[in-house]
């Protein structure tokens, strides 16, 4: 069965379905209850499930994220919402030193089935302290899983996937996607964590993207198609684990590859992906790898500056042309 | 609390075990048998001993990097702790944690955390889960006076009181955070007052007197369990040794240490037992032998333990069972 809805509604549906199914699931975060979530994701959920299960927290990122770890250790399935990824830095100790390490440090005794959702990304003129894309940083950390739903389908499915996972899973929702509409197949079996998805088939080059940049890449691919260049566009879906197999398979077909990543170039997930291609499929390359990342400045406020900093379809098109020109 | 012979013996035996176990650790450390950081609990044994005896098997314990005493008093076998310090598979954390990260599912011992104050939010979550599932459990969180300066402490106090969670906070105030005295780091050095500011029932107790700690802990845990709200117990104590094996201890006077040693928890208990006419009956020599045998056995167990195979090194980064 197929239904049209917004990304926001899809996340909400994922949460409410999970809460109906399992009484151990609860959600907490700043303004998730009475206010309805700062991006209105949890609007109505407190009326539906009560303040015991949709819990408003004080501005205490460290304590409520750590409380999520503790509750997960003690048999619950918490969903912690952190308003935006920038604020997750206040909870980094709990995410990295506790959530990601407890299983290993305890010699396999204590797993942490915690889900943390947060908004990520620029494009709303919110300036440097509300616009960054740090999912690549989190993908650096062993013990965590990092999901980046781009589509309405994944926005809903990934909540269930993350809750079913015995380990801590971070879900990064690009704030610009909340209003985006798409089709949701309610009956389809969700595509597992760690699987990338080919969104558009093509033979000339591979564009790897995730989150909102999937749509920028698809837009670029349309433009390129008019020029006779057929780009294969892949939604990575998960930054940790990365679907190496899907990446290399596409490369074996197109022999040219680029990555679109809203993180800063230096030390980014795009750098990691390029390194893996170098290690695993160097001889498949007909051209140097390319990437479109954010420019290396804190995201600025002014619209023209912000637009210039983050990846845009025209930059993706330009990079694709460059890859095609290389011998 | 009526100090009868059974109780006196048990308290003495427990504190002696912690003391002798750690003295052995120092020796092993000097012989390079164990490595890493080693934080000794010597001088503070009355707290772990007094608090743990008041807990039920279902209650949960969160501890710090100075946790050998807590782990032993909670009932993790000495040999599994020693094997952990040796980095052996038989260790309570399979050699992944070492001295600072002891874990044991069986006794609900959730570490072993080396980030000062970092375990406090976990205690909030543990207790929140118990409250939501209507379980009759208490979570006990141990931490030092240094942790009180961390944001995590304040955030956690607020949540515990706001949400009325069944947590017993046990602050082991030994007056120093590494080399810095409490007076140099806190505007309010009465830490119970700090917790009280969050509307948490708060008490202070002589942390050198195991009977006083045991009484205070029993009362506190009964209250937490019955009233389903947090309680803060500040135990006034002192560590007789340096902060860790790397500490030259230049920040405090030898006379101060000597003064506190007069209040050695073993001596305090001995005095109490003598007053009650129980000392002869307690048979301290026999307990020394018993404890010494346990420590020797632990060392032998650790020595004979196995090193984790390198092929298993990457285990336990993710849970083995795959998500559907
Ligand atoms: C967040 C953090 N900051 C600093 C340290 C380094 N450090 C380890 S122990 C310690 C002192 C802590 O003192 P206290 O909490 O009073 O506990 P005690 O060692 O006295 O038992 C410090 C500063 C740390 N481990 N974690």
XYZ file of C-alpha atoms and ligand atoms in Angstrom:
677
model
C 0.000 0.000 0.000
C 1.342 3.351 -1.015
C 0.703 6.692 0.666
C 1.966 10.205 0.033
C 3.261 12.073 3.074
C 5.944 14.447 4.292
C 9.263 13.316 5.675
C 8.201 14.799 9.019
C 5.032 12.695 9.038
C 7.036 9.649 8.073
C 9.417 10.026 11.018
C 6.445 10.542 13.301
C 4.768 7.454 11.887
C 7.932 5.436 12.460
C 8.027 6.537 16.078
C 4.357 5.931 16.793
C 4.368 2.514 15.123
C 7.377 1.527 17.221
C 5.747 2.778 20.409
C 2.568 0.887 19.708
C 4.470 -2.290 19.040
C 6.811 -2.260 22.041
C 6.106 -0.740 25.434
C 9.834 -0.447 26.092
C 10.101 2.285 23.467
C 9.895 5.841 24.726
C 11.199 9.167 23.508
C 12.797 12.051 25.334
C 14.345 15.353 24.431
C 13.927 19.099 24.628
C 10.432 20.248 23.697
C 9.424 16.911 22.233
C 6.224 16.753 24.321
C 3.939 19.696 24.916
C 5.598 21.794 22.242
C 5.479 18.996 19.718
C 9.153 18.961 18.751
C 11.150 21.922 17.478
C 10.631 20.615 13.939
C 7.109 19.444 14.822
C 8.118 15.832 14.331
C 6.541 14.657 17.569
C 3.421 16.811 17.308
C 0.530 14.941 18.878
C 2.589 12.047 20.190
C 2.374 13.158 23.806
C -1.428 13.236 23.605
C -1.336 9.780 22.109
C 1.219 8.127 24.405
C 1.234 10.317 27.495
C 3.975 12.310 29.206
C 5.463 9.126 30.677
C 6.545 7.962 27.220
C 7.056 11.241 25.371
C 9.200 12.995 27.908
C 10.147 16.659 27.939
C 13.647 17.143 29.276
C 15.494 20.184 30.576
C 18.283 21.643 28.459
C 20.723 18.972 29.584
C 22.101 17.218 26.528
C 24.712 15.355 28.506
C 22.330 14.059 31.171
C 19.395 13.050 29.003
C 21.583 11.413 26.382
C 23.419 9.555 29.143
C 20.060 8.695 30.671
C 19.174 7.154 27.336
C 22.290 4.995 27.595
C 21.378 4.000 31.152
C 17.780 3.197 30.242
C 18.976 1.119 27.290
C 21.335 -0.773 29.600
C 18.418 -1.451 31.878
C 16.071 -2.997 29.336
C 14.365 -0.058 27.618
C 14.410 1.059 23.969
C 14.856 4.808 24.244
C 14.752 7.284 21.392
C 16.660 10.408 22.350
C 16.047 13.501 20.267
C 18.785 16.109 20.159
C 17.467 19.307 18.566
C 20.361 19.742 16.163
C 23.687 18.090 15.627
C 25.533 21.144 16.923
C 24.059 20.549 20.378
C 25.121 16.919 20.306
C 28.608 18.170 21.100
C 27.414 18.733 24.658
C 26.495 15.068 24.782
C 29.574 13.803 22.989
C 31.004 12.334 26.176
C 27.948 10.167 26.663
C 27.740 9.169 23.000
C 31.379 8.311 22.544
C 32.693 7.387 25.977
C 29.609 5.477 27.068
C 27.225 4.473 24.279
C 29.927 3.494 21.809
C 32.338 1.836 24.223
C 30.365 0.028 26.920
C 29.869 -3.186 24.983
C 33.556 -3.517 24.243
C 34.831 -2.358 27.622
C 32.523 -4.775 29.387
C 33.854 -7.663 27.337
C 30.539 -8.103 25.550
C 28.329 -8.023 28.644
C 26.439 -4.772 28.193
C 24.994 -3.723 24.855
C 23.318 -0.354 24.423
C 20.168 -0.480 22.259
C 19.815 3.284 22.081
C 18.514 5.408 19.221
C 19.524 9.053 18.951
C 17.818 11.254 16.366
C 19.035 14.670 15.421
C 18.544 17.299 12.777
C 21.533 18.096 10.614
C 22.550 20.306 7.729
C 22.525 23.887 6.505
C 20.386 25.852 4.073
C 18.046 27.694 6.395
C 20.233 30.716 7.122
C 20.675 29.668 10.726
C 24.406 30.448 10.740
C 27.290 28.493 12.142
C 25.900 27.163 15.414
C 22.796 25.579 13.888
C 23.811 24.415 10.440
C 26.631 21.967 10.531
C 26.814 18.460 9.152
C 28.769 16.359 11.607
C 27.415 12.903 10.773
C 30.781 12.079 9.230
C 32.440 12.670 12.609
C 30.118 10.224 14.288
C 30.734 7.732 11.505
C 34.356 7.762 12.646
C 33.461 6.061 15.914
C 33.491 2.250 16.201
C 30.526 1.014 18.192
C 28.056 3.442 16.635
C 25.885 3.068 13.569
C 25.100 6.180 11.567
C 21.996 6.417 9.398
C 21.068 9.240 7.048
C 17.529 8.776 5.742
C 16.917 10.748 2.552
C 13.539 9.453 1.489
C 10.160 9.351 3.148
C 10.411 5.579 3.062
C 13.663 5.569 5.015
C 12.506 8.338 7.340
C 9.871 5.923 8.590
C 11.657 2.592 8.152
C 14.905 3.568 9.801
C 13.240 4.242 13.160
C 12.154 0.616 13.305
C 15.483 -0.648 11.987
C 17.387 1.390 14.547
C 15.203 0.225 17.430
C 15.583 -3.396 16.391
C 19.350 -3.035 16.445
C 21.074 -4.115 19.667
C 23.631 -1.306 19.411
C 23.526 2.494 19.520
C 22.209 3.962 16.285
C 22.337 7.647 15.357
C 19.819 8.944 12.835
C 20.578 12.211 11.085
C 17.549 13.926 9.601
C 18.358 16.826 7.312
C 16.241 19.711 8.555
C 15.387 20.795 5.012
C 13.799 17.444 4.290
C 11.040 17.623 6.900
C 8.645 19.338 4.494
C 9.578 17.159 1.523
C 6.844 14.854 0.256
C 7.244 11.346 -1.004
C 5.650 7.958 -1.372
C 5.611 5.530 1.483
C 4.991 1.882 0.810
C 3.634 0.781 4.161
C 3.752 -2.901 3.275
C 7.314 -3.089 1.922
C 9.984 -4.848 3.971
C 12.552 -2.255 5.062
C 15.952 -2.326 3.397
C 18.423 -3.293 6.136
C 20.965 -1.022 7.791
C 24.218 -0.921 5.857
C 22.691 -1.300 2.389
C 23.024 1.462 -0.161
C 20.354 1.945 -2.799
C 20.717 2.725 -6.497
C 18.255 5.534 -7.143
C 19.003 6.157 -10.759
C 20.818 3.808 -13.029
C 23.531 5.147 -15.286
C 26.547 3.948 -17.187
C 28.890 6.943 -17.369
C 29.703 7.866 -13.781
C 28.650 7.127 -10.213
C 27.454 9.843 -7.848
C 27.447 8.799 -4.196
C 25.280 10.904 -1.912
C 23.192 10.734 1.249
C 20.479 12.762 2.939
C 19.309 15.864 1.140
C 22.215 15.709 -1.278
C 20.647 12.675 -2.849
C 18.068 15.021 -4.382
C 20.685 17.529 -5.447
C 22.541 14.692 -7.122
C 19.378 13.496 -8.858
C 18.725 17.021 -10.106
C 22.278 17.203 -11.400
C 21.831 13.844 -13.091
C 18.803 15.172 -14.993
C 20.850 18.098 -16.301
C 23.720 15.790 -17.216
C 21.356 13.458 -19.012
C 20.395 16.271 -21.377
C 24.079 16.526 -22.256
C 24.228 12.825 -22.935
C 25.920 11.888 -19.665
C 24.121 9.155 -17.752
C 24.963 9.289 -14.061
C 24.235 6.461 -11.665
C 23.037 8.009 -8.387
C 23.427 6.031 -5.199
C 21.884 6.805 -1.834
C 24.411 5.629 0.747
C 21.693 5.523 3.463
C 24.172 4.479 6.111
C 27.560 6.079 6.769
C 28.574 3.423 9.256
C 28.556 0.700 8.177
C 29.279 1.835 4.621
C 28.100 -0.397 1.793
C 31.486 -0.935 0.168
C 30.096 -3.673 -2.056
C 27.478 -1.410 -3.636
C 30.014 1.369 -4.173
C 32.551 -0.898 -5.855
C 29.866 -2.642 -7.939
C 28.698 0.665 -9.387
C 32.257 1.739 -10.035
C 32.935 -1.466 -11.933
C 30.101 -0.436 -14.210
C 30.857 3.279 -14.678
C 34.587 3.576 -13.901
C 34.112 7.149 -12.717
C 32.991 8.220 -9.272
C 32.260 11.264 -7.179
C 30.979 11.833 -3.664
C 28.598 14.564 -2.521
C 28.986 15.309 1.166
C 27.806 18.326 3.152
C 30.622 17.866 5.662
C 33.838 19.836 5.311
C 36.297 18.263 2.929
C 39.192 17.671 5.315
C 38.790 14.411 7.141
C 35.232 13.940 5.896
C 33.245 10.823 5.128
C 33.916 11.590 1.460
C 37.631 11.294 2.212
C 36.985 7.901 3.780
C 34.952 6.707 0.817
C 37.640 7.794 -1.622
C 40.290 6.045 0.420
C 38.295 2.831 0.352
C 37.855 3.015 -3.387
C 41.573 3.551 -3.680
C 42.207 0.475 -1.549
C 39.611 -1.781 -3.106
C 39.051 -0.758 -6.711
C 41.828 1.541 -7.863
C 42.263 -0.165 -11.219
C 38.577 0.306 -12.059
C 39.062 4.066 -12.225
C 39.203 5.783 -15.596
C 39.497 9.234 -14.033
C 40.578 10.726 -10.700
C 37.804 10.580 -8.110
C 35.923 13.801 -7.439
C 33.918 15.247 -4.587
C 31.657 18.115 -3.748
C 31.782 19.065 -0.079
C 31.059 22.125 2.015
C 33.676 24.850 1.761
C 35.933 24.954 4.763
C 34.354 27.805 6.661
C 31.778 27.834 9.441
C 28.411 27.990 7.685
C 27.615 31.704 7.207
C 24.264 33.443 7.649
C 23.843 35.449 4.432
C 21.933 33.427 1.865
C 24.327 33.863 -1.050
C 27.253 32.944 1.184
C 25.491 29.923 2.625
C 24.449 28.731 -0.835
C 28.036 29.050 -1.963
C 29.360 27.030 0.940
C 27.168 23.921 0.751
C 26.941 21.484 -2.162
C 24.568 22.536 -4.963
C 23.407 20.805 -8.159
C 25.458 23.098 -10.391
C 28.659 22.169 -8.544
C 27.789 18.519 -8.892
C 27.206 18.999 -12.615
C 30.512 20.814 -12.992
C 32.381 18.103 -11.137
C 30.702 15.431 -13.286
C 31.767 17.167 -16.452
C 35.314 17.326 -15.171
C 35.326 13.595 -14.498
C 34.006 12.939 -18.009
C 36.657 15.124 -19.590
C 39.514 13.346 -17.884
C 40.936 10.717 -20.141
C 22.546 -1.074 64.073
C 23.390 -3.694 66.678
C 26.976 -4.790 66.077
C 26.887 -8.522 66.698
C 29.715 -10.901 66.025
C 28.433 -12.005 62.614
C 28.194 -8.465 61.351
C 31.491 -7.352 62.884
C 33.260 -10.292 61.319
C 31.691 -9.773 57.935
C 32.538 -6.062 57.870
C 36.084 -6.718 59.012
C 36.588 -9.517 56.540
C 35.264 -7.419 53.646
C 37.404 -4.390 54.425
C 40.439 -6.556 55.003
C 39.919 -8.257 51.658
C 39.819 -4.909 49.856
C 42.910 -3.733 51.759
C 44.991 -6.845 51.129
C 43.830 -7.181 47.557
C 44.995 -3.665 46.777
C 48.261 -4.026 48.652
C 48.901 -7.023 46.438
C 48.050 -4.886 43.420
C 50.760 -2.407 44.383
C 53.259 -5.227 44.573
C 52.153 -6.635 41.231
C 52.279 -3.194 39.702
C 55.860 -2.723 40.870
C 56.670 -6.089 39.334
C 55.012 -4.936 36.101
C 52.471 -7.737 36.251
C 49.678 -5.223 35.977
C 49.833 -1.939 34.088
C 47.797 1.119 33.158
C 46.317 3.387 35.775
C 45.902 1.950 39.243
C 43.777 3.951 41.680
C 43.733 2.568 45.181
C 40.811 2.673 47.571
C 42.889 2.134 50.694
C 41.405 4.207 53.516
C 37.942 4.298 51.978
C 36.968 0.636 52.457
C 34.221 1.405 54.961
C 32.101 3.062 52.290
C 31.904 0.250 49.752
C 31.498 -2.272 52.542
C 28.786 -0.333 54.350
C 26.793 0.545 51.244
C 26.903 -2.782 49.418
C 25.680 -4.825 52.365
C 22.491 -2.760 52.241
C 21.762 -3.633 48.604
C 19.665 -6.409 47.150
C 20.765 -8.628 44.279
C 18.469 -6.793 41.838
C 19.819 -3.349 42.597
C 22.293 -1.763 40.194
C 25.695 -0.272 40.905
C 27.634 2.318 38.916
C 31.153 3.121 39.920
C 34.253 5.090 39.027
C 37.854 4.276 38.129
C 38.629 3.778 41.849
C 36.381 0.792 41.989
C 38.216 -2.311 43.190
C 36.594 -1.884 46.587
C 33.134 -1.461 45.119
C 33.570 -4.449 42.849
C 34.816 -6.723 45.622
C 32.138 -5.618 48.057
C 29.468 -6.120 45.427
C 30.599 -9.710 45.080
C 32.571 -9.891 41.867
C 35.013 -12.704 42.606
C 38.499 -11.418 43.448
C 40.024 -13.717 40.885
C 37.960 -12.277 38.059
C 38.987 -8.762 39.059
C 42.635 -9.744 39.282
C 42.469 -11.511 35.929
C 41.065 -8.323 34.465
C 44.038 -6.353 35.725
C 46.272 -8.929 34.108
C 44.362 -8.369 30.854
C 43.208 -11.961 30.674
C 40.109 -13.450 29.061
C 38.967 -14.705 32.451
C 38.811 -11.116 33.670
C 35.408 -9.634 34.434
C 35.685 -7.494 31.295
C 37.622 -10.065 29.231
C 40.744 -7.928 29.432
C 39.120 -5.038 27.572
C 38.724 -2.795 30.596
C 41.512 -3.196 33.111
C 41.537 -1.647 36.563
C 39.345 1.305 35.596
C 36.600 -0.593 33.780
C 35.349 -3.512 35.820
C 31.945 -4.791 34.689
C 29.819 -7.714 35.776
C 26.338 -8.497 34.548
C 25.727 -11.115 37.227
C 26.050 -8.665 40.111
C 24.573 -5.770 38.085
C 27.848 -3.885 38.272
C 27.834 -1.348 35.425
C 31.408 -0.097 35.673
C 34.051 1.147 36.099
C 33.851 4.598 34.389
C 36.951 6.757 33.933
C 35.258 9.969 32.885
C 34.761 11.947 36.073
C 30.994 12.386 36.526
C 30.263 10.446 33.343
C 28.440 7.638 35.115
C 25.886 9.919 36.750
C 23.637 10.342 33.687
C 23.690 6.557 33.275
C 22.370 6.186 36.804
C 19.508 8.507 35.868
C 18.636 6.295 32.933
C 18.948 3.069 34.909
C 16.561 4.424 37.519
C 14.236 5.879 34.910
C 13.938 2.442 33.324
C 13.121 0.889 36.705
C 10.521 3.532 37.358
C 8.917 3.099 33.934
C 8.819 -0.683 34.291
C 7.579 -0.382 37.889
C 10.442 -2.478 39.201
C 11.361 -2.290 42.831
C 15.050 -1.625 42.228
C 17.477 0.986 43.454
C 20.454 2.303 41.492
C 23.522 3.297 43.472
C 26.003 5.685 41.887
C 29.429 6.188 43.447
C 31.503 9.247 42.603
C 34.152 11.469 44.137
C 34.091 15.045 45.358
C 35.813 16.094 42.135
C 32.810 15.003 40.085
C 30.648 17.573 41.818
C 32.240 20.305 39.706
C 31.237 18.646 36.431
C 28.148 19.718 34.502
C 26.996 16.110 34.335
C 26.624 16.138 38.134
C 24.329 19.149 38.121
C 22.284 17.980 35.165
C 21.849 14.598 36.814
C 20.868 15.984 40.228
C 18.235 18.104 38.560
C 16.794 15.192 36.588
C 16.846 12.828 39.550
C 14.856 15.261 41.667
C 12.610 16.472 38.859
C 11.645 12.952 37.830
C 11.757 11.493 41.359
C 14.047 8.619 40.476
C 15.150 5.824 42.819
C 18.868 6.605 42.911
C 21.195 6.665 45.870
C 24.060 9.034 45.140
C 27.093 8.102 47.193
C 29.643 10.892 47.162
C 33.001 9.716 48.441
C 34.448 12.983 49.593
C 38.123 12.279 50.152
C 38.908 15.998 49.895
C 41.058 15.842 46.806
C 40.562 15.608 43.068
C 43.948 14.240 42.080
C 46.163 16.914 43.631
C 43.655 19.693 44.028
C 41.951 20.216 47.369
C 38.201 20.708 47.491
C 38.620 24.219 48.929
C 40.389 25.215 45.730
C 37.631 24.026 43.425
C 34.290 24.497 45.151
C 32.591 27.643 46.360
C 30.464 25.444 48.645
C 32.505 22.656 50.212
C 29.570 21.092 52.018
C 28.542 18.857 49.148
C 25.363 17.653 50.806
C 24.207 21.265 50.708
C 24.739 21.311 46.974
C 22.498 18.328 46.436
C 19.952 19.790 48.842
C 19.740 22.817 46.564
C 18.202 20.444 44.012
C 15.611 19.394 46.598
C 17.289 16.047 47.151
C 17.288 14.688 50.683
C 20.958 14.890 51.648
C 23.020 13.592 54.517
C 26.614 13.401 55.634
C 28.177 10.434 57.324
C 31.576 9.513 58.755
C 33.049 7.546 55.901
C 35.755 6.016 58.074
C 33.246 4.163 60.241
C 31.741 1.159 58.511
C 28.936 0.842 61.030
C 27.918 4.457 60.547
C 28.017 4.047 56.765
C 26.064 0.798 56.919
C 23.389 2.358 59.085
C 23.121 5.426 56.902
C 23.046 3.304 53.743
C 20.371 0.938 55.018
C 18.197 3.807 56.013
C 18.864 5.629 52.762
C 18.177 2.663 50.525
C 15.003 1.815 52.404
C 13.873 5.409 51.918
C 14.753 5.485 48.241
C 12.917 2.214 47.723
C 9.828 3.182 49.691
C 9.498 6.833 48.735
C 10.788 6.296 45.165
C 12.947 9.364 45.115
C 16.668 10.108 45.135
C 18.869 10.531 48.156
C 22.353 11.957 48.468
C 24.804 10.499 50.933
C 28.089 12.308 51.390
C 30.689 10.063 53.003
C 33.550 12.006 54.577
C 36.671 10.039 53.950
C 40.309 10.119 52.947
C 42.568 8.099 50.717
C 45.733 6.987 52.442
C 47.644 6.448 49.214
C 48.508 8.656 46.284
C 45.879 9.367 43.641
C 47.432 6.801 41.331
C 50.731 5.056 40.935
C 52.073 8.069 39.028
C 51.418 10.583 41.798
C 54.360 11.892 43.853
C 51.855 13.394 46.319
C 53.473 16.793 46.616
C 50.209 18.565 47.333
C 49.480 17.443 50.879
C 51.347 17.283 54.175
C 52.514 13.966 55.549
C 51.095 15.036 58.900
C 47.630 15.367 57.382
C 47.833 11.845 55.986
C 49.104 10.566 59.325
C 46.236 12.223 61.170
C 43.669 10.564 58.967
C 45.369 7.217 59.345
C 44.360 7.402 62.994
C 40.849 6.911 61.644
C 41.719 3.854 59.588
C 38.386 2.081 59.038
C 39.881 -1.242 60.153
C 41.093 0.361 63.404
C 37.772 2.110 63.931
C 35.918 -1.167 63.584
C 38.397 -2.885 65.862
C 37.722 -0.267 68.507
C 33.990 -0.694 68.150
C 34.339 -4.461 68.415
C 36.498 -4.130 71.490
C 33.956 -1.860 73.154
C 31.239 -4.374 72.390
C 33.424 -7.177 73.732
C 33.532 -8.911 70.365
C 37.131 -8.449 69.293
C 38.624 -11.662 70.680
C 35.772 -13.679 69.259
C 36.179 -12.019 65.868
C 39.474 -13.799 65.435
C 41.280 -11.333 63.200
C 44.201 -13.687 62.587
C 41.934 -16.266 61.093
C 40.395 -13.624 58.834
C 43.865 -12.531 57.731
C 44.580 -16.075 56.677
C 41.286 -16.461 54.922
C 41.723 -13.210 53.006
C 45.319 -13.948 52.173
C 44.247 -17.255 50.651
C 41.661 -15.497 48.488
C 44.238 -12.980 47.252
C 46.797 -15.710 46.530
C 44.196 -17.689 44.670
C 43.268 -14.609 42.667
C 46.868 -14.035 41.646
C 47.335 -17.664 40.675
C 44.103 -17.575 38.690
C 45.227 -14.431 36.876
C 48.717 -15.780 36.231
C 47.266 -18.931 34.732
C 44.666 -17.077 32.729
C 44.663 -16.926 28.965
C 45.312 -13.982 26.729
C 42.520 -13.140 24.338
C 43.284 -14.407 20.880
C 44.068 -11.614 18.458
C 41.481 -13.095 16.144
C 38.854 -12.093 18.725
C 40.214 -8.587 19.164
C 37.464 -6.947 17.152
C 34.712 -8.697 19.048
C 32.216 -6.687 21.086
C 32.358 -3.539 19.032
C 28.881 -4.441 17.862
C 26.558 -7.034 19.337
C 26.954 -10.347 17.619
C 23.297 -10.949 17.021
C 22.347 -9.189 13.805
C 19.430 -6.807 13.673
C 16.551 -7.963 11.544
C 36.164 14.401 32.756
C 37.488 14.087 33.364
N 38.332 15.089 33.654
C 39.521 14.814 34.218
C 39.907 13.528 34.484
C 41.262 13.201 35.095
N 41.053 12.756 36.483
C 41.016 11.455 36.792
S 40.667 11.201 38.393
C 40.563 12.831 38.719
C 40.231 13.323 40.079
C 38.816 13.055 40.451
O 38.613 13.291 41.794
P 37.377 12.766 42.579
O 36.153 12.825 41.723
O 37.314 13.497 43.872
O 37.631 11.217 42.841
P 38.807 10.542 43.644
O 39.921 10.322 42.671
O 39.179 11.456 44.745
O 38.244 9.260 44.125
C 40.832 13.555 37.564
C 40.876 15.020 37.509
C 39.012 12.510 34.123
N 39.307 11.219 34.295
N 37.797 12.815 33.602
